[in-house]
Tab-separated table of C-alpha atoms in Angstrom:
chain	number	residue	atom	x	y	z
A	9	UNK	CA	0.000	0.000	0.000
A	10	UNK	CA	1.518	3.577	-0.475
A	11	UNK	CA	0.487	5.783	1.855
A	12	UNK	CA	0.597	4.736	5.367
A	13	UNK	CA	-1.322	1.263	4.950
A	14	UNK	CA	-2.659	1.698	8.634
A	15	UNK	CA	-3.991	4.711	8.416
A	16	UNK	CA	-4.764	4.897	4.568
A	17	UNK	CA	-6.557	2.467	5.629
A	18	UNK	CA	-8.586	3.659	8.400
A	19	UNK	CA	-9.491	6.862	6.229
A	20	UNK	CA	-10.661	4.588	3.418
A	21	UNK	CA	-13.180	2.589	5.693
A	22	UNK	CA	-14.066	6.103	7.072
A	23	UNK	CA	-15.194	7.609	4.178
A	24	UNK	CA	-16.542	4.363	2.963
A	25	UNK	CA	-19.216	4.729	6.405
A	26	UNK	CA	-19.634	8.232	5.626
A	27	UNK	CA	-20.622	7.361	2.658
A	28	UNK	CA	-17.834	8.910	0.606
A	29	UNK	CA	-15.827	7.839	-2.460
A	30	UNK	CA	-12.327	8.783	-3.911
A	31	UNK	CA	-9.964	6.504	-2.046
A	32	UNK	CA	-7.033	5.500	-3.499
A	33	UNK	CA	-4.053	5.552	-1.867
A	34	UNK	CA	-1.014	7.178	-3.771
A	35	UNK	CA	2.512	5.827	-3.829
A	36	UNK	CA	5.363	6.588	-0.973
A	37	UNK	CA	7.709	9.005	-1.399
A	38	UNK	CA	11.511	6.992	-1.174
A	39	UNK	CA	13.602	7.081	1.469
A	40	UNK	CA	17.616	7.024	2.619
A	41	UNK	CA	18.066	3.487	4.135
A	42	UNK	CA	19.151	4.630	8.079
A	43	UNK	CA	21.888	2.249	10.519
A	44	UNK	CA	20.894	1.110	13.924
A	45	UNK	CA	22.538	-0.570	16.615
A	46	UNK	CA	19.641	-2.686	17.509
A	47	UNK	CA	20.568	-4.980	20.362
A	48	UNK	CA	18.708	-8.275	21.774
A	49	UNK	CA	16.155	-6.845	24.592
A	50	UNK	CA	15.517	-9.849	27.052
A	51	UNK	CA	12.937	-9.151	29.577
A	52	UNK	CA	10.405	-11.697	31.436
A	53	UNK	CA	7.319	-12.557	29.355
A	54	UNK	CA	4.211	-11.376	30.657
A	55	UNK	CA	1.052	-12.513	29.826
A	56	UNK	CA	-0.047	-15.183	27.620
A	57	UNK	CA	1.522	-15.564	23.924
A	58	UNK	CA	0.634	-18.345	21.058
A	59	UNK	CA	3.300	-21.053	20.497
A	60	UNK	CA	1.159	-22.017	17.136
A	61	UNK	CA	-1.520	-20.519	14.881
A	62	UNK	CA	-5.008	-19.497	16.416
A	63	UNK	CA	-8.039	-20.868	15.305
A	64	UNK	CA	-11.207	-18.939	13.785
A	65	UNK	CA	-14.401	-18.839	16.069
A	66	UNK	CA	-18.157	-17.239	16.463
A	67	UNK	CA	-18.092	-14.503	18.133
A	68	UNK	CA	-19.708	-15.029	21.315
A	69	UNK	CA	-22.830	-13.485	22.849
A	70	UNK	CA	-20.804	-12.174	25.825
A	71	UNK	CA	-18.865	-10.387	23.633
A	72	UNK	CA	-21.666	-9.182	21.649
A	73	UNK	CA	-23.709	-7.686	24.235
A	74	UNK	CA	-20.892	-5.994	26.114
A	75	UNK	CA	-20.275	-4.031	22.303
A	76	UNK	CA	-24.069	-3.165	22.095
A	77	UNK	CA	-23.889	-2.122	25.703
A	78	UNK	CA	-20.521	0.246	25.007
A	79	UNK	CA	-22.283	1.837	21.656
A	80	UNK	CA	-21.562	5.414	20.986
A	81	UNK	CA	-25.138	7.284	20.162
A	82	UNK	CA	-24.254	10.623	17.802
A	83	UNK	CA	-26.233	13.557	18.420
A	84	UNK	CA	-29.881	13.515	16.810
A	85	UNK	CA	-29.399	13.599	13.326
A	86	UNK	CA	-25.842	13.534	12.819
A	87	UNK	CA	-23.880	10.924	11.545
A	88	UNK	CA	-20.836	9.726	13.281
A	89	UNK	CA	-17.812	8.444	12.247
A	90	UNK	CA	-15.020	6.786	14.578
A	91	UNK	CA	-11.680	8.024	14.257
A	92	UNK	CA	-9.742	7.453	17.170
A	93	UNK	CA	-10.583	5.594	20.526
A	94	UNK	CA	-8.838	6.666	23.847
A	95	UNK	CA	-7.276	3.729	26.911
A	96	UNK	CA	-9.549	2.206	28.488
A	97	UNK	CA	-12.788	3.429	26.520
A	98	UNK	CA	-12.274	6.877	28.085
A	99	UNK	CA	-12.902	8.830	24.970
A	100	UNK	CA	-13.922	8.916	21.476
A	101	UNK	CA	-12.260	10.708	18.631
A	102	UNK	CA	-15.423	11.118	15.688
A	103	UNK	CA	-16.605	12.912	12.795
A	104	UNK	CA	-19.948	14.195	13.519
A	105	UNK	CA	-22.206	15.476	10.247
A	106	UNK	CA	-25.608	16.857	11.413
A	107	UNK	CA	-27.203	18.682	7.914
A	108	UNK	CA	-24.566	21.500	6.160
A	109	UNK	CA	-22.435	21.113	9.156
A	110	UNK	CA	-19.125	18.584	9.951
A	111	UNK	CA	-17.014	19.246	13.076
A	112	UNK	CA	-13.970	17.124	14.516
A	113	UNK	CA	-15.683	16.215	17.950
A	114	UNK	CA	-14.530	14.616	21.427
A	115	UNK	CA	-17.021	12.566	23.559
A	116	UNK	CA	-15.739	11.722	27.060
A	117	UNK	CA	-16.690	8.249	28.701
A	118	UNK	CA	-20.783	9.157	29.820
A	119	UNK	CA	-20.269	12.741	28.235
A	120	UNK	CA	-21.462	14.792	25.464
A	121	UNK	CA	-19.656	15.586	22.672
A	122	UNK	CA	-17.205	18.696	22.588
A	123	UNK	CA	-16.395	20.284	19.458
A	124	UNK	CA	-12.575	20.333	18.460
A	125	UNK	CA	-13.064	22.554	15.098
A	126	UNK	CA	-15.879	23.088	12.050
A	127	UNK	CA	-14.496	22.595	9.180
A	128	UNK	CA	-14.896	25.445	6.648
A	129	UNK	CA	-15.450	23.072	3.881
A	130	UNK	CA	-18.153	20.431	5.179
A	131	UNK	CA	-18.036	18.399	2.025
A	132	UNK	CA	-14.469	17.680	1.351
A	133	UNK	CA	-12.685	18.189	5.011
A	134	UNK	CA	-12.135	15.019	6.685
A	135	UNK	CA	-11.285	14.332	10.638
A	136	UNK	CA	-8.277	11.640	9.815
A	137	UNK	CA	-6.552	11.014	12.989
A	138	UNK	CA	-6.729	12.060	16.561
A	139	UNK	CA	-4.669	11.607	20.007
A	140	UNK	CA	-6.094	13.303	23.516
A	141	UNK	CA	-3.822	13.322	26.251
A	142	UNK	CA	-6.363	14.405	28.863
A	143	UNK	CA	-5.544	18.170	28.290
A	144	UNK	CA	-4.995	18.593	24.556
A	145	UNK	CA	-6.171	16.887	21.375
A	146	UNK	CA	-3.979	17.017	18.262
A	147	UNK	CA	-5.591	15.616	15.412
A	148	UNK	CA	-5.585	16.345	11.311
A	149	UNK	CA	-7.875	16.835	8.464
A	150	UNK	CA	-7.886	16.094	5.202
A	151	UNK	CA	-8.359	18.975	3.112
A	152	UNK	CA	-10.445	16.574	0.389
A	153	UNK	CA	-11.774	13.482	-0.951
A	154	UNK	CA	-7.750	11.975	-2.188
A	155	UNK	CA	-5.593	10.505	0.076
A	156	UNK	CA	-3.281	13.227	-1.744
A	157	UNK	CA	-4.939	16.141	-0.749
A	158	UNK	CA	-3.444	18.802	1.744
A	159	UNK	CA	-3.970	18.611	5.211
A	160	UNK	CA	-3.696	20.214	7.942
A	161	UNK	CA	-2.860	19.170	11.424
A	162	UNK	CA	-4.470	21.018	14.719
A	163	UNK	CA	-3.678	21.123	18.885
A	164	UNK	CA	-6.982	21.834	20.866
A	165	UNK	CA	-7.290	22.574	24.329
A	166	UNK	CA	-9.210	21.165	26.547
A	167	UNK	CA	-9.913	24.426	29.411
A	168	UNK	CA	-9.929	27.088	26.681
A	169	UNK	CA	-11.749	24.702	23.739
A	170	UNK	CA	-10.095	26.340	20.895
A	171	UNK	CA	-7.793	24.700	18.277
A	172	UNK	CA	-4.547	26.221	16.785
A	173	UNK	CA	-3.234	25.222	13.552
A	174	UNK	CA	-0.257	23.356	13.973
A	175	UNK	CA	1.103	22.643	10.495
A	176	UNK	CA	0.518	21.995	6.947
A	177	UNK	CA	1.556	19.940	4.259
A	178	UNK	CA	0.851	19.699	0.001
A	179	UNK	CA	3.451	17.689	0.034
A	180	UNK	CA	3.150	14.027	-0.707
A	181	UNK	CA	4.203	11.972	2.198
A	182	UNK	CA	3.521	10.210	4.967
A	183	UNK	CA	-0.210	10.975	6.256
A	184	UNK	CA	-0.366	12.441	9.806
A	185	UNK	CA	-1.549	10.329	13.114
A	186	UNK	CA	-0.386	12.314	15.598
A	187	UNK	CA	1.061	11.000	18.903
A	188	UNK	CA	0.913	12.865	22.279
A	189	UNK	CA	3.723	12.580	24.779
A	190	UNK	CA	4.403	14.655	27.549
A	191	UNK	CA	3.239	18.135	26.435
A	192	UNK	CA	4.856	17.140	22.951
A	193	UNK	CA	3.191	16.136	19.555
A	194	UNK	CA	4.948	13.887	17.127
A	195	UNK	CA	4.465	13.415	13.017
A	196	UNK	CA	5.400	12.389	9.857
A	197	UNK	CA	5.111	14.640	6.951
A	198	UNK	CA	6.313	15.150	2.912
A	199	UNK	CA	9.234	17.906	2.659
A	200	UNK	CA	9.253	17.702	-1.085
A	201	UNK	CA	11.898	15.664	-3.528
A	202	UNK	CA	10.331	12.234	-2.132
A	203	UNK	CA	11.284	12.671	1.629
A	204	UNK	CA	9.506	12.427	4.508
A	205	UNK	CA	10.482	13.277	8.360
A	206	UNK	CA	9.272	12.975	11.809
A	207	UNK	CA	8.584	15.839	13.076
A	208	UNK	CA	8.027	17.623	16.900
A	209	UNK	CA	6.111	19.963	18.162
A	210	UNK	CA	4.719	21.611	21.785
A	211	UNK	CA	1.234	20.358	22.297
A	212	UNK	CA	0.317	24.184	23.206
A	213	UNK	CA	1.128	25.064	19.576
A	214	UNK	CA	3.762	27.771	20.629
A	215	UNK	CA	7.133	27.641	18.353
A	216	UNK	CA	7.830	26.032	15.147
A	217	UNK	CA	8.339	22.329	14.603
A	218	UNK	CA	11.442	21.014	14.803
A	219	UNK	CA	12.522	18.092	12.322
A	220	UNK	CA	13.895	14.678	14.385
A	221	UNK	CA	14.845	12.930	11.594
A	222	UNK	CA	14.680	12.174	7.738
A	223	UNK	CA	14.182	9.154	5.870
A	224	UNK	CA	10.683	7.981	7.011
A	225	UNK	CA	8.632	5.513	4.388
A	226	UNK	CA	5.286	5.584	6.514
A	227	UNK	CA	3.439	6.643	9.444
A	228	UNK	CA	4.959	6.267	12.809
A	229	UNK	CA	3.180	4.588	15.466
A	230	UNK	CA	3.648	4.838	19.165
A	231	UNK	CA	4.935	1.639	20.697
A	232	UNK	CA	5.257	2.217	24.910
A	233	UNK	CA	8.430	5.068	24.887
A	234	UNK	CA	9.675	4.297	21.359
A	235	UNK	CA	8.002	6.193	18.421
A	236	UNK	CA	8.223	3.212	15.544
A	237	UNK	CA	8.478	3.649	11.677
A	238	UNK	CA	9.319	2.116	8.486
A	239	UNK	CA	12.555	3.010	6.527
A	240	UNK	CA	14.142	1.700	3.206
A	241	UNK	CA	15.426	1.456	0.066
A	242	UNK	CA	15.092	0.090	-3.216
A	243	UNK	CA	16.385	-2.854	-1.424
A	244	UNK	CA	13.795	-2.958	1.050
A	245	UNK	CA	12.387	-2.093	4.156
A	246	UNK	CA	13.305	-1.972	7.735
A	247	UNK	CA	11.452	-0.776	11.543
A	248	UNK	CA	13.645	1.880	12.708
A	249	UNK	CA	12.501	3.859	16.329
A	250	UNK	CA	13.248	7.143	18.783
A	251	UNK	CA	12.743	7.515	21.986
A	252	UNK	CA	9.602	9.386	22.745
A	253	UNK	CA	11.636	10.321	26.047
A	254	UNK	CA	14.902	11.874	24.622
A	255	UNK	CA	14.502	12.056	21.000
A	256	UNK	CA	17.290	10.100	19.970
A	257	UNK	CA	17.381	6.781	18.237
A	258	UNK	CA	16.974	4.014	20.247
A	259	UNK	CA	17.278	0.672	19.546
A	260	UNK	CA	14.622	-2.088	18.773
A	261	UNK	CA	14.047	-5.877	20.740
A	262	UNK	CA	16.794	-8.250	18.173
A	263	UNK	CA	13.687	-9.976	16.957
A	264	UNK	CA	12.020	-7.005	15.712
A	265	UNK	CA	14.813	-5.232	14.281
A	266	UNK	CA	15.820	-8.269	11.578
A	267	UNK	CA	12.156	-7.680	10.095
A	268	UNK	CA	12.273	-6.747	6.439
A	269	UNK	CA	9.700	-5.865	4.126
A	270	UNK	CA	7.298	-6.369	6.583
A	271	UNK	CA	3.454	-4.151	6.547
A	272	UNK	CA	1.306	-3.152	8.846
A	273	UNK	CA	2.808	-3.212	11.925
A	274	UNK	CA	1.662	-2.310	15.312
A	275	UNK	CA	2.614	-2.671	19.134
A	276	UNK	CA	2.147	-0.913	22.575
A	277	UNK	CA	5.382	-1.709	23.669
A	278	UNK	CA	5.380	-4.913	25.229
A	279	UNK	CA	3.800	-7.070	22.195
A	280	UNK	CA	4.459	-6.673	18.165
A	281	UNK	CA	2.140	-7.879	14.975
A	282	UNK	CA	2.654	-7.812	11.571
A	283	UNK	CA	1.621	-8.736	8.149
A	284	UNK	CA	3.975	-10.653	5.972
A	285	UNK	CA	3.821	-12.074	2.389
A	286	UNK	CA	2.137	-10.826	-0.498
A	287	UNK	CA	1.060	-14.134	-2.100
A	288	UNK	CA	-0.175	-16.021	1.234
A	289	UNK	CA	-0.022	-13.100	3.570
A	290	UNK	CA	0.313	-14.157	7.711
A	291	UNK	CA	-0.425	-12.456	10.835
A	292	UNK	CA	2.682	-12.319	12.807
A	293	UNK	CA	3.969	-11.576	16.451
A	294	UNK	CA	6.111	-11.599	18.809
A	295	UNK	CA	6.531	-10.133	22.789
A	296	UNK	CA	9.401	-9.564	25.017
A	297	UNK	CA	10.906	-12.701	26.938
A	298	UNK	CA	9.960	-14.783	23.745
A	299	UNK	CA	12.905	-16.187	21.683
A	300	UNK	CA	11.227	-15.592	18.261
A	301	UNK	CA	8.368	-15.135	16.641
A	302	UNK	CA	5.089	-16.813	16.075
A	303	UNK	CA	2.485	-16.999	13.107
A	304	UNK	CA	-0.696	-15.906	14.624
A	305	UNK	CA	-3.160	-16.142	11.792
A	306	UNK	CA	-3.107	-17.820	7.656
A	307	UNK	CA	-5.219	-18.555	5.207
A	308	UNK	CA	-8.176	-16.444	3.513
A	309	UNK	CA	-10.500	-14.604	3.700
A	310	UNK	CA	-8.941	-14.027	7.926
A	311	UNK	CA	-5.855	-12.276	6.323
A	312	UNK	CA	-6.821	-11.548	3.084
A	313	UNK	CA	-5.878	-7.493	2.039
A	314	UNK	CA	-5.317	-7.506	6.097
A	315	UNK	CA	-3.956	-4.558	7.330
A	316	UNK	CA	-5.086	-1.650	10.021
A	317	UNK	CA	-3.187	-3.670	12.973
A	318	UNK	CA	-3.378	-2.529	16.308
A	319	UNK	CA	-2.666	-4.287	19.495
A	320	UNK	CA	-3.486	-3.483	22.902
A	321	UNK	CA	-3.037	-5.776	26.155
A	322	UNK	CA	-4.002	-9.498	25.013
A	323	UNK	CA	-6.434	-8.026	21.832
A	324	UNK	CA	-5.155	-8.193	18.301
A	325	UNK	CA	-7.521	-6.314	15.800
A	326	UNK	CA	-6.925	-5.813	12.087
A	327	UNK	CA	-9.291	-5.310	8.714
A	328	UNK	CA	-9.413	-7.651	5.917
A	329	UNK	CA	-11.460	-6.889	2.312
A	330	UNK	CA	-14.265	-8.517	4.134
A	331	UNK	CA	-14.681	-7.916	7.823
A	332	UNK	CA	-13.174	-7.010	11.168
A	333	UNK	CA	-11.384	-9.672	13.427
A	334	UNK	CA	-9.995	-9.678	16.747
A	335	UNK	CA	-7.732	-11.972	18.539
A	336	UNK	CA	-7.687	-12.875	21.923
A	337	UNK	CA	-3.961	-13.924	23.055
A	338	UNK	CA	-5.635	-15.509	26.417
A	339	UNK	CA	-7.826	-18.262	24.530
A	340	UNK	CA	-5.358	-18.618	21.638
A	341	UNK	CA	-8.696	-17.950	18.961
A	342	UNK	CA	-10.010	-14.901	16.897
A	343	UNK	CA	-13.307	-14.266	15.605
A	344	UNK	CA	-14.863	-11.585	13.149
A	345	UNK	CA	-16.395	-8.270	14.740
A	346	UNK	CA	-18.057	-6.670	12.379
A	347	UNK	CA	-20.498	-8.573	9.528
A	348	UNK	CA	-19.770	-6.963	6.795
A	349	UNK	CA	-16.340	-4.680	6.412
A	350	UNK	CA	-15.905	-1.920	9.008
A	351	UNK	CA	-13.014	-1.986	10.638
A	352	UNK	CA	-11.478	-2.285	14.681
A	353	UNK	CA	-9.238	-0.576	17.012
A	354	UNK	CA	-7.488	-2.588	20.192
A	355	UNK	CA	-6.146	0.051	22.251
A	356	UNK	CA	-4.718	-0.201	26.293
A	357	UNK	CA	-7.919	-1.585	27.949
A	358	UNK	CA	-9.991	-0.634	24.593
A	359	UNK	CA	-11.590	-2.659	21.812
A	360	UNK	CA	-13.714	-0.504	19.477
A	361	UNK	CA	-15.377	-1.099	16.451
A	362	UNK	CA	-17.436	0.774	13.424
A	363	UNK	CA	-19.591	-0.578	10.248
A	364	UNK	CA	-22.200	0.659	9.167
A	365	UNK	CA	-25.783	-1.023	9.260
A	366	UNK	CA	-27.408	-1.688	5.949
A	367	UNK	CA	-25.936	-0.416	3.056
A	368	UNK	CA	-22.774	1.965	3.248
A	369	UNK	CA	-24.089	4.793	0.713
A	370	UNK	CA	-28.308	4.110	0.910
A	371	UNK	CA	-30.230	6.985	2.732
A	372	UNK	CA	-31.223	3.849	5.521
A	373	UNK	CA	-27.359	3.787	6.261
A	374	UNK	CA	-26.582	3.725	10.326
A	375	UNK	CA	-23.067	4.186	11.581
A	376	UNK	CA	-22.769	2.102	14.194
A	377	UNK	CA	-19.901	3.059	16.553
A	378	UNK	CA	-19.153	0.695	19.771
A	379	UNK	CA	-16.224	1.153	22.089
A	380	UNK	CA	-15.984	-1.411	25.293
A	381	UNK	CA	-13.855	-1.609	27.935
A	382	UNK	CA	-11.419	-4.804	27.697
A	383	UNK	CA	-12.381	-6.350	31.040
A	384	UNK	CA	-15.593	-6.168	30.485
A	385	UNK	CA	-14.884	-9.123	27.653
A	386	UNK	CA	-14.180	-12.330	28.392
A	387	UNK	CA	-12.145	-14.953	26.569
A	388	UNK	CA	-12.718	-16.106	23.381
A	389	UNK	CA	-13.870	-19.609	22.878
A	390	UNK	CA	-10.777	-22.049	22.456
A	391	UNK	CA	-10.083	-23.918	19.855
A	392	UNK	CA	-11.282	-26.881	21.678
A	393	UNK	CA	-14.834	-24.874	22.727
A	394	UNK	CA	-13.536	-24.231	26.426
């Protein structure tokens, strides 16, 4: 996929729900291969992990009536669509539409929703990504219908409720999720002549950003203190990392730095998951305190186009051409969450999910947005039906 697969992705089953079209993902700027040190990180395994593959199961009524339970209701009239979903089901980034009006919105666990900016045009802006902190949002729009529009990315704040531009871009490049850490807001953006950077910025939007480093293929991701991206060549691709704490380069676990050419990956700092293969792709991962690592999920349609990955405690979620799945590391199984496409989001303590009820584009169209706490769901099934 070009553009960031994760989030290219997550924008295309966005405005597929909002009943948009005109996404196609453009191609990646190249990048300057980059050197790490990357040493073996051996630490005590916690939790469970899979020595084999999982097996495919119905998802069970438990689990279905703790995601009815958890469902987001939009404001009367207005159509939502999920964005972003905070730890522990504490928040909900979404795109609300209520007649000639769109707004980036915030709705608080039990709250109502808070407005993070209008958007001047409501037919072609997009809310893409979001992060909330507790005291600040940052979060970008796409500035039209092509994943190779401009956008722009924003810092809101919470006491005063107004949002300050923060940057940009018409470059092509990375697209934006920004990441919140301490005070600070991290990104990926085009500079022009088909390179890409991570970029830094204060979360108050005082200053100008300051450029970390160059060379960046995708869309970083957050994994526990390390801010995680892809970098390559013509020769392929590599995970390279920061640290989120001191801004240098830090190195990644052994068994995660000797990935090449790998998509889709995800982690929140303890456990990893990736797609590989482009013929027969797989589901892999890996965690700390575990010599190498494991294929989690084969065969079609579970991994079929899969991509969107995110991982959070023992959930797994990712989005095929079809559905939704989700795997639960404690019962070694994964089953489908949505029925028909949609797509998931396993976050610390967090597992939502959006699709949209009766056809995507029809006037009857619902969004339906649910987002449950983890310990409210119990283990899958096994594969043995215990």
């Amino acid at each position: 996929m070009g553009t960031s697969g994760r989030y290219a992705a997550v924008l295309c089953a966005g405005l597929v729900l909002a009943g948009l079209a005109g996404c196609t993902p453009d191609r990646q700027p190249s990048a300057r291969p980059a050197h790490s040190t990357a040493r073996a990180e051996v630490s005590p395994s916690s939790g469970p992990f899979m020595s084999g593959p999982a097996c495919e199961v119905t998802l069970p009524g438990g689990w279905r009536s703790a995601l009815a339970a958890s469902e987001v209701k939009a404001p009367a009239d207005a159509h939502a669509v999920l964005t972003e979903a905070g730890p522990d089901a504490q928040w909900v980034a979404v795109q609300l539409t209520d007649g000639p009006r769109r707004r980036a919105a915030l709705i608080p666990s039990g709250g109502s929703p808070r407005t993070l900016l209008n958007f001047a045009d409501p037919v072609e802006h997009q809310l893409l990504s979001a992060d909330f902190d507790g005291r600040r949002a940052a979060f970008a729009v796409l500035e039209g219908r092509s994943l190779s529009s401009p956008w722009s990315l924003y810092v809101w704040d919470a006491r005063s409720g107004k949002a300050r531009r923060l940057a940009r871009s018409t470059q092509p490049g990375p697209l934006p999720q920004p990441v919140l850490h301490k005070g600070r807001v991290y990104w990926a953006q085009g500079l022009g002549g088909g390179e890409a950077a991570v970029l830094r910025a204060s979360g108050d939007g005082s200053g100008k950003p300051r450029t970390l480093h160059t060379g960046v293929f995708d869309t970083p991701f957050a994994a526990g203190e390390r801010l995680v991206w892809r970098e390559g060549n013509a020769e392929g691709t590599r995970l390279l990392a920061l640290s989120l704490d001191t801004e240098r380069p830090i190195a990644l676990p052994g068994a995660i730095a000797e990935l090449r050419d790998i998509r889709s990956a995800a982690s929140d700092g303890r456990r990893w998951a990736w797609v590989d293969g482009e013929a027969e792709p797989r589901l892999r991962m890996w965690q700390q305190g575990v010599p190498a690592p494991t294929t989690a999920v084969t065969g079609a349609p579970s991994t079929e186009g899969a991509d969107q990955l995110r991982v959070g405690g023992d959930l797994i979620t990712w989005r095929t051409t079809e559905a939704a799945y989700a795997l639960d590391l404690r019962a070694s199984s994964y089953a489908r969450v949505t029925p028909q496409y949609g797509y998931a989001q396993a976050r610390s303590g967090t597992l939502a999910i959006a699709y949209s009820r009766g056809e995507a584009k029809s006037a009857q169209a619902r969004a339906v947005i649910q987002v449950a706490r983890a310990d409210r769901l119990r283990r899958l099934p096994g594969c043995d039906g215990a």
